[in-house]
PDB file of C-alpha atoms in Angstrom:
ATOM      1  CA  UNK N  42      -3.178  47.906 -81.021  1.00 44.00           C
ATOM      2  CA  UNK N  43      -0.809  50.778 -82.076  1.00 44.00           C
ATOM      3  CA  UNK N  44      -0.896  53.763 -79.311  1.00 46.00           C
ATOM      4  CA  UNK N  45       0.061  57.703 -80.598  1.00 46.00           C
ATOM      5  CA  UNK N  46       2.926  58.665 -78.907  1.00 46.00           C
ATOM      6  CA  UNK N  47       1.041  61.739 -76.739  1.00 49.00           C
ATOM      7  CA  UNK N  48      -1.311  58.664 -75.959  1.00 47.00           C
ATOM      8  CA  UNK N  49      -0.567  56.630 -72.471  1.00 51.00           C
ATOM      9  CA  UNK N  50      -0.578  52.877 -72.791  1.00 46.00           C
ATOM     10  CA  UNK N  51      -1.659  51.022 -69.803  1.00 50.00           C
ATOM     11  CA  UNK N  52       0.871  49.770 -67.360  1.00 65.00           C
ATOM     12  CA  UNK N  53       0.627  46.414 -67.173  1.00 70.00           C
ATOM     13  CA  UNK N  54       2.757  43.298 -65.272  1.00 67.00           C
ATOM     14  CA  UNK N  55       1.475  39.865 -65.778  1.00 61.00           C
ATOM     15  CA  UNK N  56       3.448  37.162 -64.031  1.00 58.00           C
ATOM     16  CA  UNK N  57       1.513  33.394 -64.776  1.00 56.00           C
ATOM     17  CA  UNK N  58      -1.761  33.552 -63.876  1.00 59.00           C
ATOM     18  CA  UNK N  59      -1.531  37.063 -62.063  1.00 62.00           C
ATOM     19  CA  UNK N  60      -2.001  40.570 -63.558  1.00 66.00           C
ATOM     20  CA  UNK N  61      -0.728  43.350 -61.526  1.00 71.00           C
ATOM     21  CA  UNK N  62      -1.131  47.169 -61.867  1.00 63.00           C
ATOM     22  CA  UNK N  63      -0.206  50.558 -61.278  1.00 69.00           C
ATOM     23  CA  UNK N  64       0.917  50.261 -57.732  1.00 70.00           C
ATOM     24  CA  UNK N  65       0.920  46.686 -57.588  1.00 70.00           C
ATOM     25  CA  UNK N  66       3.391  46.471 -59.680  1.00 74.00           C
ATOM     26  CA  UNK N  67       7.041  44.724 -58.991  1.00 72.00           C
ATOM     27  CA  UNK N  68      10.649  45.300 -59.743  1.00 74.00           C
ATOM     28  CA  UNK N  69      11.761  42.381 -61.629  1.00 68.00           C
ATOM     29  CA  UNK N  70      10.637  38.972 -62.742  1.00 60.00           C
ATOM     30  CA  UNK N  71      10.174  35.673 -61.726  1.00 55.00           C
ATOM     31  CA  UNK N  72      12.911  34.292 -62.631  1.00 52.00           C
ATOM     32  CA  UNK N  73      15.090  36.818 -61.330  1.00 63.00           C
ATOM     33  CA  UNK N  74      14.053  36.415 -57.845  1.00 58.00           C
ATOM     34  CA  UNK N  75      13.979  32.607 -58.109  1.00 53.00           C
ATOM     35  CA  UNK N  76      18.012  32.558 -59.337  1.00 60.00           C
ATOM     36  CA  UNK N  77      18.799  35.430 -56.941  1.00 64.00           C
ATOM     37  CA  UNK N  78      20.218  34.318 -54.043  1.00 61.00           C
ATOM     38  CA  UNK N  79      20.994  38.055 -52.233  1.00 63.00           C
ATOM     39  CA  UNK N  80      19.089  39.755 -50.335  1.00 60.00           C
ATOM     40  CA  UNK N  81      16.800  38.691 -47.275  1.00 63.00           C
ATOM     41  CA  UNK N  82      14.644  35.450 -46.951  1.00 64.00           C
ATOM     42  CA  UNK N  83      11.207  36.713 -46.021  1.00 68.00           C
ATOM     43  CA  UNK N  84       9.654  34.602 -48.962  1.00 59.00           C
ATOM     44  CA  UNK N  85       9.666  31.709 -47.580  1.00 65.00           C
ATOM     45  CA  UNK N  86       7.009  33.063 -44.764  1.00 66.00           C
ATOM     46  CA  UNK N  87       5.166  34.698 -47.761  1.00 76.00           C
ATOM     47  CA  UNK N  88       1.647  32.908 -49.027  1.00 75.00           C
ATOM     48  CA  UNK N  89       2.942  31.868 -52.472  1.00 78.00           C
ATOM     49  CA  UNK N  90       5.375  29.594 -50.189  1.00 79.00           C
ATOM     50  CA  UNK N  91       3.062  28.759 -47.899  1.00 80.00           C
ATOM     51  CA  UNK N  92       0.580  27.046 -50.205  1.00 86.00           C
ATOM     52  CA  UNK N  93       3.664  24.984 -51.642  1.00 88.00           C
ATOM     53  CA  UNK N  94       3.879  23.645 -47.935  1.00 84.00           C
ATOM     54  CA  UNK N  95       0.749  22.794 -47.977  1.00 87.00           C
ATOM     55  CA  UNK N  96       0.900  21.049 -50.977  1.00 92.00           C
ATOM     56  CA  UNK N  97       3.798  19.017 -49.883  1.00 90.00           C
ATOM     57  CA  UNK N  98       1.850  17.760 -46.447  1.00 91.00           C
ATOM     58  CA  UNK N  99      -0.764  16.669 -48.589  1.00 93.00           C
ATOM     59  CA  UNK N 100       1.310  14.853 -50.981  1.00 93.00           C
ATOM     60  CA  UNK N 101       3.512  13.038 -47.590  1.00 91.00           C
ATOM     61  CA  UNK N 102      -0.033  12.382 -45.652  1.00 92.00           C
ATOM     62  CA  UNK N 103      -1.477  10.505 -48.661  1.00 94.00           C
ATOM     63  CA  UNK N 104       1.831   8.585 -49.766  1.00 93.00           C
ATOM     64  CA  UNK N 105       2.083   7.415 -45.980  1.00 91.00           C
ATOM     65  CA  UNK N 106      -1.318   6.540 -45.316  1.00 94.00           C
ATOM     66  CA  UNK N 107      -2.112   5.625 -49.013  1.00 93.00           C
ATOM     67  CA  UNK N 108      -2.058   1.948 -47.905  1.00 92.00           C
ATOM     68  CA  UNK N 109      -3.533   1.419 -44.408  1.00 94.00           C
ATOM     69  CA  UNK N 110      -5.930  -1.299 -43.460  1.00 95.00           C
ATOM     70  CA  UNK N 111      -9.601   0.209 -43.068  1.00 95.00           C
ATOM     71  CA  UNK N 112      -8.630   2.340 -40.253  1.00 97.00           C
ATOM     72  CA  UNK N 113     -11.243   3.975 -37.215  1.00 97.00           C
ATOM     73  CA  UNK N 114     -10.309   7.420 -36.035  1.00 97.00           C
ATOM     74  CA  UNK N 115      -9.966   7.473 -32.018  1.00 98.00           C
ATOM     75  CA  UNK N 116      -9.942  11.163 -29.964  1.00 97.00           C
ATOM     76  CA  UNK N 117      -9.673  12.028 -26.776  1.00 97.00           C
ATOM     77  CA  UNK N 118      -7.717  14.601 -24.095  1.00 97.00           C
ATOM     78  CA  UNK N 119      -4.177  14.592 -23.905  1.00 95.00           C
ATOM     79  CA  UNK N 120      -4.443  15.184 -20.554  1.00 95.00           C
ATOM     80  CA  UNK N 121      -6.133  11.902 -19.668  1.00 97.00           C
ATOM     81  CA  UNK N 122      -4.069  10.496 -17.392  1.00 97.00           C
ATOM     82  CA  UNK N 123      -1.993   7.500 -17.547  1.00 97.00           C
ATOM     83  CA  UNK N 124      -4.244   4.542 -15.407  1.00 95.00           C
ATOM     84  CA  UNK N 125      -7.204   6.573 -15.249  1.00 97.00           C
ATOM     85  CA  UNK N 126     -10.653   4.648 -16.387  1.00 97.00           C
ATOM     86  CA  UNK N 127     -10.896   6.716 -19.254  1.00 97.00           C
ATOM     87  CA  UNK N 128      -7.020   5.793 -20.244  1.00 98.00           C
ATOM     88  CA  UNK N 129      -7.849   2.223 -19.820  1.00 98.00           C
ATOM     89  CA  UNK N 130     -11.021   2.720 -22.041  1.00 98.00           C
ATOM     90  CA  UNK N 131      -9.028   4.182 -24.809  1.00 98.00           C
ATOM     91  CA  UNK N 132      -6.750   0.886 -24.753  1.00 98.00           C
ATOM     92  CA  UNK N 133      -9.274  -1.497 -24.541  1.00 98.00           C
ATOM     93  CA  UNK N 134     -10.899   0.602 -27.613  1.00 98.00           C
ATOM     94  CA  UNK N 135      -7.827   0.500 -29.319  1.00 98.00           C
ATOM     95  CA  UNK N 136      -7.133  -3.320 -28.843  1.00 98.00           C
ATOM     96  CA  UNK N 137     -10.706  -4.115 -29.455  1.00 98.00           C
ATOM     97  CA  UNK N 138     -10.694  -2.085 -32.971  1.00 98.00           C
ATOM     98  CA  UNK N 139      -7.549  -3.830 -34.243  1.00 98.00           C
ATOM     99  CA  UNK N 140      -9.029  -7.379 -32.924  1.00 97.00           C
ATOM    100  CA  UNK N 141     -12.133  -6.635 -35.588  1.00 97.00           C
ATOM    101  CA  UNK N 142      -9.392  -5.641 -38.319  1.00 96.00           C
ATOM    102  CA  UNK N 143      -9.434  -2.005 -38.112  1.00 97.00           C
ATOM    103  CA  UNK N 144      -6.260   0.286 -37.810  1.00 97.00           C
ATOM    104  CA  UNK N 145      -6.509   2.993 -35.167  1.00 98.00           C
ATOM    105  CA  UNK N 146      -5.540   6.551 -36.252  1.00 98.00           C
ATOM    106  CA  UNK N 147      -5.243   9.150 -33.503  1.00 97.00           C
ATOM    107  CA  UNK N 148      -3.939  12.298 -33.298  1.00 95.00           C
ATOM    108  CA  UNK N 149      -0.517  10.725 -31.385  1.00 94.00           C
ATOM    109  CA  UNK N 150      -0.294  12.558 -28.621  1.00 94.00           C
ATOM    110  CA  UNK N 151      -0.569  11.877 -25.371  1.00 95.00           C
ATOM    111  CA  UNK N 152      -3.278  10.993 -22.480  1.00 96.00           C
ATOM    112  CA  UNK N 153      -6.426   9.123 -24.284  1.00 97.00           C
ATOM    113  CA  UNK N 154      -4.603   9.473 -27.842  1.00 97.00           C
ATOM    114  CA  UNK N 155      -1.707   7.489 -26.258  1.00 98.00           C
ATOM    115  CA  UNK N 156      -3.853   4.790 -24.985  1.00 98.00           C
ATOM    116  CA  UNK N 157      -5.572   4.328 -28.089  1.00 98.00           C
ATOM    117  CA  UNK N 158      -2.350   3.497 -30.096  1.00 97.00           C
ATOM    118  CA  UNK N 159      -0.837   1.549 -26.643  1.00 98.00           C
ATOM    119  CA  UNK N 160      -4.070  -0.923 -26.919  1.00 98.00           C
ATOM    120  CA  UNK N 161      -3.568  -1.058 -31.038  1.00 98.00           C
ATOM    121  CA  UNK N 162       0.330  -1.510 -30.898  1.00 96.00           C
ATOM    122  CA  UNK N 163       0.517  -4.316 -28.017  1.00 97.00           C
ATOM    123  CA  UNK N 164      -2.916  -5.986 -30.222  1.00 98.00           C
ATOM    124  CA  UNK N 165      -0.239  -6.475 -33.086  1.00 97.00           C
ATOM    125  CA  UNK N 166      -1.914  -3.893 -35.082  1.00 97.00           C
ATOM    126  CA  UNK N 167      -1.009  -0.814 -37.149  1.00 96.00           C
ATOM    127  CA  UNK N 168      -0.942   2.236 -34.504  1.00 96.00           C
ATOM    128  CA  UNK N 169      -0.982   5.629 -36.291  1.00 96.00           C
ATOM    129  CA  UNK N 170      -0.483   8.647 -35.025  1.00 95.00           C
ATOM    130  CA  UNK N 171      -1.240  12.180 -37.007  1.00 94.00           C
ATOM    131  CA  UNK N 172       0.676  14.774 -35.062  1.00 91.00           C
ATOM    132  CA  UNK N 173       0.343  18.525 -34.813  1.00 87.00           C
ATOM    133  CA  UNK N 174       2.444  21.479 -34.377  1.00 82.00           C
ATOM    134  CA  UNK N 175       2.168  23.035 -31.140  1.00 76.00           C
ATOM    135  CA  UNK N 176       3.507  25.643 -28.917  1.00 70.00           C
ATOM    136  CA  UNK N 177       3.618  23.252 -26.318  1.00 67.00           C
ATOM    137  CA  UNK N 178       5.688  20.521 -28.033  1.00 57.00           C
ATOM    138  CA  UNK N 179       3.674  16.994 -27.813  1.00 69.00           C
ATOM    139  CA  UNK N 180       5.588  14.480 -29.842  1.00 80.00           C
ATOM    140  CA  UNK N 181       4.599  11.487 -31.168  1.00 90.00           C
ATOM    141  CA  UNK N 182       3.679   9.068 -28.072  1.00 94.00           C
ATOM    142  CA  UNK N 183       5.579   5.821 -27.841  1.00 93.00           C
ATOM    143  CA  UNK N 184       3.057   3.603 -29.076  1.00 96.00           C
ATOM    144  CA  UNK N 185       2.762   4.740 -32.625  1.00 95.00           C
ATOM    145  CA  UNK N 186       4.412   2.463 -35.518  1.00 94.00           C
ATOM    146  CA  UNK N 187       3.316   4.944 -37.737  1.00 94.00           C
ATOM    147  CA  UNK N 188       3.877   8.357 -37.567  1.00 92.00           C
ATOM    148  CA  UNK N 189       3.345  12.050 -39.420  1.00 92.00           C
ATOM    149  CA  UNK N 190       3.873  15.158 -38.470  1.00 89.00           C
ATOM    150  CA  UNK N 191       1.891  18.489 -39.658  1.00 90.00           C
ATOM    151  CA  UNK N 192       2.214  22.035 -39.768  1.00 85.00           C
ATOM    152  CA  UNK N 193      -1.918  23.013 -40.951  1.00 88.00           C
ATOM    153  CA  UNK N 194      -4.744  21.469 -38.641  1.00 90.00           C
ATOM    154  CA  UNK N 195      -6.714  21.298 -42.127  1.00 91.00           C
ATOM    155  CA  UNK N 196      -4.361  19.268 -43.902  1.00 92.00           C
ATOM    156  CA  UNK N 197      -4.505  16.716 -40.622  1.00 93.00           C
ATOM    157  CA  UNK N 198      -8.442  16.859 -40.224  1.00 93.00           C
ATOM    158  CA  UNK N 199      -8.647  15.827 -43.892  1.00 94.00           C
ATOM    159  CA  UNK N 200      -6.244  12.827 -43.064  1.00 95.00           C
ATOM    160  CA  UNK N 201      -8.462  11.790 -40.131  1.00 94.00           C
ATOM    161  CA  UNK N 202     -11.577  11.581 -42.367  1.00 92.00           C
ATOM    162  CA  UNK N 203     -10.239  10.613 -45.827  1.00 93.00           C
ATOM    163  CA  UNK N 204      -8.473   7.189 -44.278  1.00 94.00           C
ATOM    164  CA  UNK N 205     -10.854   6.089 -41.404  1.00 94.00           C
ATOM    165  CA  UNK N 206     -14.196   4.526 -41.650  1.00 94.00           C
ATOM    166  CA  UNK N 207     -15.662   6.114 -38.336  1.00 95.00           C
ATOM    167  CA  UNK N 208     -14.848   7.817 -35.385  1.00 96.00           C
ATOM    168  CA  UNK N 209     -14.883   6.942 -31.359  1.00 98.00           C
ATOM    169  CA  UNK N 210     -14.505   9.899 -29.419  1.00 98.00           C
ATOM    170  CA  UNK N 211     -13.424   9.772 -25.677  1.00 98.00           C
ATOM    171  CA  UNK N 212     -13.732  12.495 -23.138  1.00 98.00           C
ATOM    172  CA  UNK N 213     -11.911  15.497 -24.643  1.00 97.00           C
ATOM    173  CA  UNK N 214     -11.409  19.105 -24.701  1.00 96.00           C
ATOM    174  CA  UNK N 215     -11.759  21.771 -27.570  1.00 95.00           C
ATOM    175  CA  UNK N 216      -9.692  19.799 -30.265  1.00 93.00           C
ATOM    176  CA  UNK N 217     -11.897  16.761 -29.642  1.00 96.00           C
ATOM    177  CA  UNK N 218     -14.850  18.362 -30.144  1.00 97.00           C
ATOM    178  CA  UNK N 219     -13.177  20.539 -32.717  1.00 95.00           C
ATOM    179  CA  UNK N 220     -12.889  17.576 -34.511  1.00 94.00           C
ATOM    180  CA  UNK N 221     -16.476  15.679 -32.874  1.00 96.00           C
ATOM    181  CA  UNK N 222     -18.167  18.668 -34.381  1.00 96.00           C
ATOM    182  CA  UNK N 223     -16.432  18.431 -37.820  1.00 94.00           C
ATOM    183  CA  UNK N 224     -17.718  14.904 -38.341  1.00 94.00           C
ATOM    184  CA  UNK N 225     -20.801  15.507 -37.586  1.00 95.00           C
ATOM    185  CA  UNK N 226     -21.029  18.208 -39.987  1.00 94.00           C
ATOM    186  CA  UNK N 227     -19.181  15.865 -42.956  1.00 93.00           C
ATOM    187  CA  UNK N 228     -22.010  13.362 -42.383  1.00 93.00           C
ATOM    188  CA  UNK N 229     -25.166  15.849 -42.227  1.00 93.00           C
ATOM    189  CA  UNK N 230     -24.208  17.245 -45.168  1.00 93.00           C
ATOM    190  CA  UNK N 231     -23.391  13.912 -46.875  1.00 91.00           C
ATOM    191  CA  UNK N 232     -19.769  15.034 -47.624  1.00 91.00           C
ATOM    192  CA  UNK N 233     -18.869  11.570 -45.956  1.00 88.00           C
ATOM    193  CA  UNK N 234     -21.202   8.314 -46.020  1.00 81.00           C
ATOM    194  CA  UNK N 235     -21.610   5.068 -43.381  1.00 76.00           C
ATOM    195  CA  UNK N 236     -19.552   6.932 -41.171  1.00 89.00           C
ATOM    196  CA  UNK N 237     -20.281   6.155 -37.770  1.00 96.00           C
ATOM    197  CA  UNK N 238     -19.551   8.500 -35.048  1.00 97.00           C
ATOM    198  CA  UNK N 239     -19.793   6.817 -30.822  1.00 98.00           C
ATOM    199  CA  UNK N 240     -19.395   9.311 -28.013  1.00 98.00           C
ATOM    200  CA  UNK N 241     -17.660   6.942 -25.464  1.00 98.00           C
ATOM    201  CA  UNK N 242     -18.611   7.963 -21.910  1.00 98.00           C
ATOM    202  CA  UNK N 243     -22.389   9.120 -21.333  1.00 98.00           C
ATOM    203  CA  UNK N 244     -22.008  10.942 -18.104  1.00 97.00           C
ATOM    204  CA  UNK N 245     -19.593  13.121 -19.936  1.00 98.00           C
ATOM    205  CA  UNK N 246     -21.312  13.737 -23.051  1.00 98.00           C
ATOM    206  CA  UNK N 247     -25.107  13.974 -21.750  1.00 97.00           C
ATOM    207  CA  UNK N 248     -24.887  17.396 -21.281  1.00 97.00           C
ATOM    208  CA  UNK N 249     -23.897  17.881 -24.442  1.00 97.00           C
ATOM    209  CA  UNK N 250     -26.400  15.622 -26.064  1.00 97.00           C
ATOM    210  CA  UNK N 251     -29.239  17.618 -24.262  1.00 97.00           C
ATOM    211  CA  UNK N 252     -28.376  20.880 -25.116  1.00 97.00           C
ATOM    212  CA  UNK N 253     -28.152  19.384 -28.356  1.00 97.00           C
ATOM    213  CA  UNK N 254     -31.439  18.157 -27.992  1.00 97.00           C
ATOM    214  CA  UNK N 255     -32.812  20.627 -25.594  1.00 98.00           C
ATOM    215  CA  UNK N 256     -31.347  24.142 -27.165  1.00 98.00           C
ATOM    216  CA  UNK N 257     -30.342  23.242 -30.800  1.00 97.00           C
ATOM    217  CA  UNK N 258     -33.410  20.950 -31.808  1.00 97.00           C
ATOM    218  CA  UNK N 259     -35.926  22.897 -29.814  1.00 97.00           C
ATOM    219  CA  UNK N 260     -34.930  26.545 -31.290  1.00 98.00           C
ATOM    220  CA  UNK N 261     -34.885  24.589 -35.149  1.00 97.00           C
ATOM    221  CA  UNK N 262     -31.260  25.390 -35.428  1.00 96.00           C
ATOM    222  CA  UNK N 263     -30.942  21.537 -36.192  1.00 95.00           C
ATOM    223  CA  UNK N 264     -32.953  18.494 -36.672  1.00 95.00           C
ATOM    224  CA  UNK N 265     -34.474  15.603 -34.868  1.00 95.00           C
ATOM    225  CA  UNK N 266     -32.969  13.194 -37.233  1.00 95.00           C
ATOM    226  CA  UNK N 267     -29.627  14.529 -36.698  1.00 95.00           C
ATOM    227  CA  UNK N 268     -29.563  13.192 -33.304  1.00 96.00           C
ATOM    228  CA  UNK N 269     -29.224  10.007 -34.742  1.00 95.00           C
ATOM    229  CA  UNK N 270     -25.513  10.721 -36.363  1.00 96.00           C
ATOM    230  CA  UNK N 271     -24.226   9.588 -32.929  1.00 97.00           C
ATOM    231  CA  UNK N 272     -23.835   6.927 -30.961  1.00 97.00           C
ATOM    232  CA  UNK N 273     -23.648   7.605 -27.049  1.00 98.00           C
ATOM    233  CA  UNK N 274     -22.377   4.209 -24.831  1.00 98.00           C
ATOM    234  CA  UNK N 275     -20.224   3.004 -21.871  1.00 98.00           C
ATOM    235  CA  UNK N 276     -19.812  -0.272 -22.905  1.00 98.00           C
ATOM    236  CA  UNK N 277     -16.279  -0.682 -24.924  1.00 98.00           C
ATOM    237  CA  UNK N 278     -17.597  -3.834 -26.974  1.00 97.00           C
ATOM    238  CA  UNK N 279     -20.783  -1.960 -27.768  1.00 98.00           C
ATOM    239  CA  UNK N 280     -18.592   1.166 -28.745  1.00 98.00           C
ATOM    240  CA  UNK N 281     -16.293  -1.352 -31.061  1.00 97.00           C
ATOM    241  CA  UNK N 282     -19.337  -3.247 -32.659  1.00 96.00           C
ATOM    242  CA  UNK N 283     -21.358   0.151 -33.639  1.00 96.00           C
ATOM    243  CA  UNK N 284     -18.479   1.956 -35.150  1.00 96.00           C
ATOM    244  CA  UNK N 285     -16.759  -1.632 -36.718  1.00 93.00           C
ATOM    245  CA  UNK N 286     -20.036  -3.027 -38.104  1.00 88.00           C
ATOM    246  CA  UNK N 287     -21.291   0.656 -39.620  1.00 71.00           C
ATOM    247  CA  UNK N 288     -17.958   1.205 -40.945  1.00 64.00           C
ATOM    248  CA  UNK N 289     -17.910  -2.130 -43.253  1.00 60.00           C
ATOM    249  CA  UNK N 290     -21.808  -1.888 -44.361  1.00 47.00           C
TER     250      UNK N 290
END
């Protein structure tokens, strides 16, 4: 289209997919600010960066995990302490899962994620451990042969579900049920299939499971039948044969 010259084209800036215009408009292309190396470094905290990132933790978590045994997902508090009935629980768990041929994944911290991989690592099995950025600096516990690191809690939920068959969840705080809660919701809305999900410990999650029952059912907010995603127990065998025996139907 050929434009008079008292006529006013429109301004217009398209760089790949995006168009920018009037004030949206920026100095420069692409190119230019890619080869450029003055000026200051505040790309690299910019979104366009930040999805590459993201990209790249996807790409590392399924190259490292790509070839795991079939693998059961174990959380828990970090602040479970060392000796503790619920610390011994999460070893037994974790020896237990890799005696039936499972992997154990946890989030590789420490407390009931530490015990988890401790009872997986001296069973001889593969002990992984999905760490998390933190203020508080955790680390990757001791008893993890396998290890990785991640910046985005969404890329490391997706790792949790994508290479385990099932879940056992010890006593925990808000990341455990963070991530109790997140299951749950997978397998409702059949996003996820024959994935079992045991809450280890019934006097701590009762409560829970009747204000589930009591609050949520009652008021409609959920159904009856999705009381039956779970499976409550204290007994570590019972724990191991639900989520083992659902996870390889």
């Amino acid at each position: 289209m050929v434009h008079s010259e008292g006529a006013r084209a429109p301004r217009e800036q398209r760089r790949g997919p995006v168009v920018r215009r009037q004030s949206q408009m920026q100095a420069g292309t692409t190119d230019q600010h890619l080869l450029d190396t003055r000026g200051a470094a505040d790309w690299v905290h910019e979104d366009p960066f930040r999805v590459l990132r993201i990209q790249s933790e996807f790409v590392e978590g399924f190259g490292a995990l790509a070839e795991l045994p079939p693998a059961i997902s174990v959380f828990g508090s970090a602040r479970t302490s060392p000796g503790s009935p619920e610390y011994e629980a999460g070893e037994a768990i974790g020896r237990g899962l890799v005696e039936a041929g499972f992997a154990v994944i946890t989030g590789g911290g420490p407390g009931a994620m530490e015990a988890a991989n401790k009872g997986a690592m001296e069973a001889g099995g593969v002990s992984v451990g999905l760490g998390i950025e933190l203020p508080f600096e955790q680390g990757i516990n001791p008893y993890v042969n396998l290890g990785v690191d991640f910046r985005y809690f969404f890329v490391r939920k997706t790792m949790f579900v994508k290479y385990a068959s099932g879940f056992v969840v010890l006593p925990g705080g808000l990341g455990t049920l963070d991530e109790l809660f997140e299951a749950l919701t997978l397998v409702q809305t059949k996003k996820v299939t024959r994935f079992p999900i045991v809450l280890f410990g019934t006097a701590y999650w009762q409560g829970l499971v009747d204000w589930l029952t009591h609050t949520l059912v009652a008021q409609g907010k959920a159904g009856l039948q999705d009381l039956q995603l779970f499976h409550i127990t204290d007994d570590v065998e019972e724990a191991i044969g639900v989520v083992t025996k659902e996870a390889g139907a």
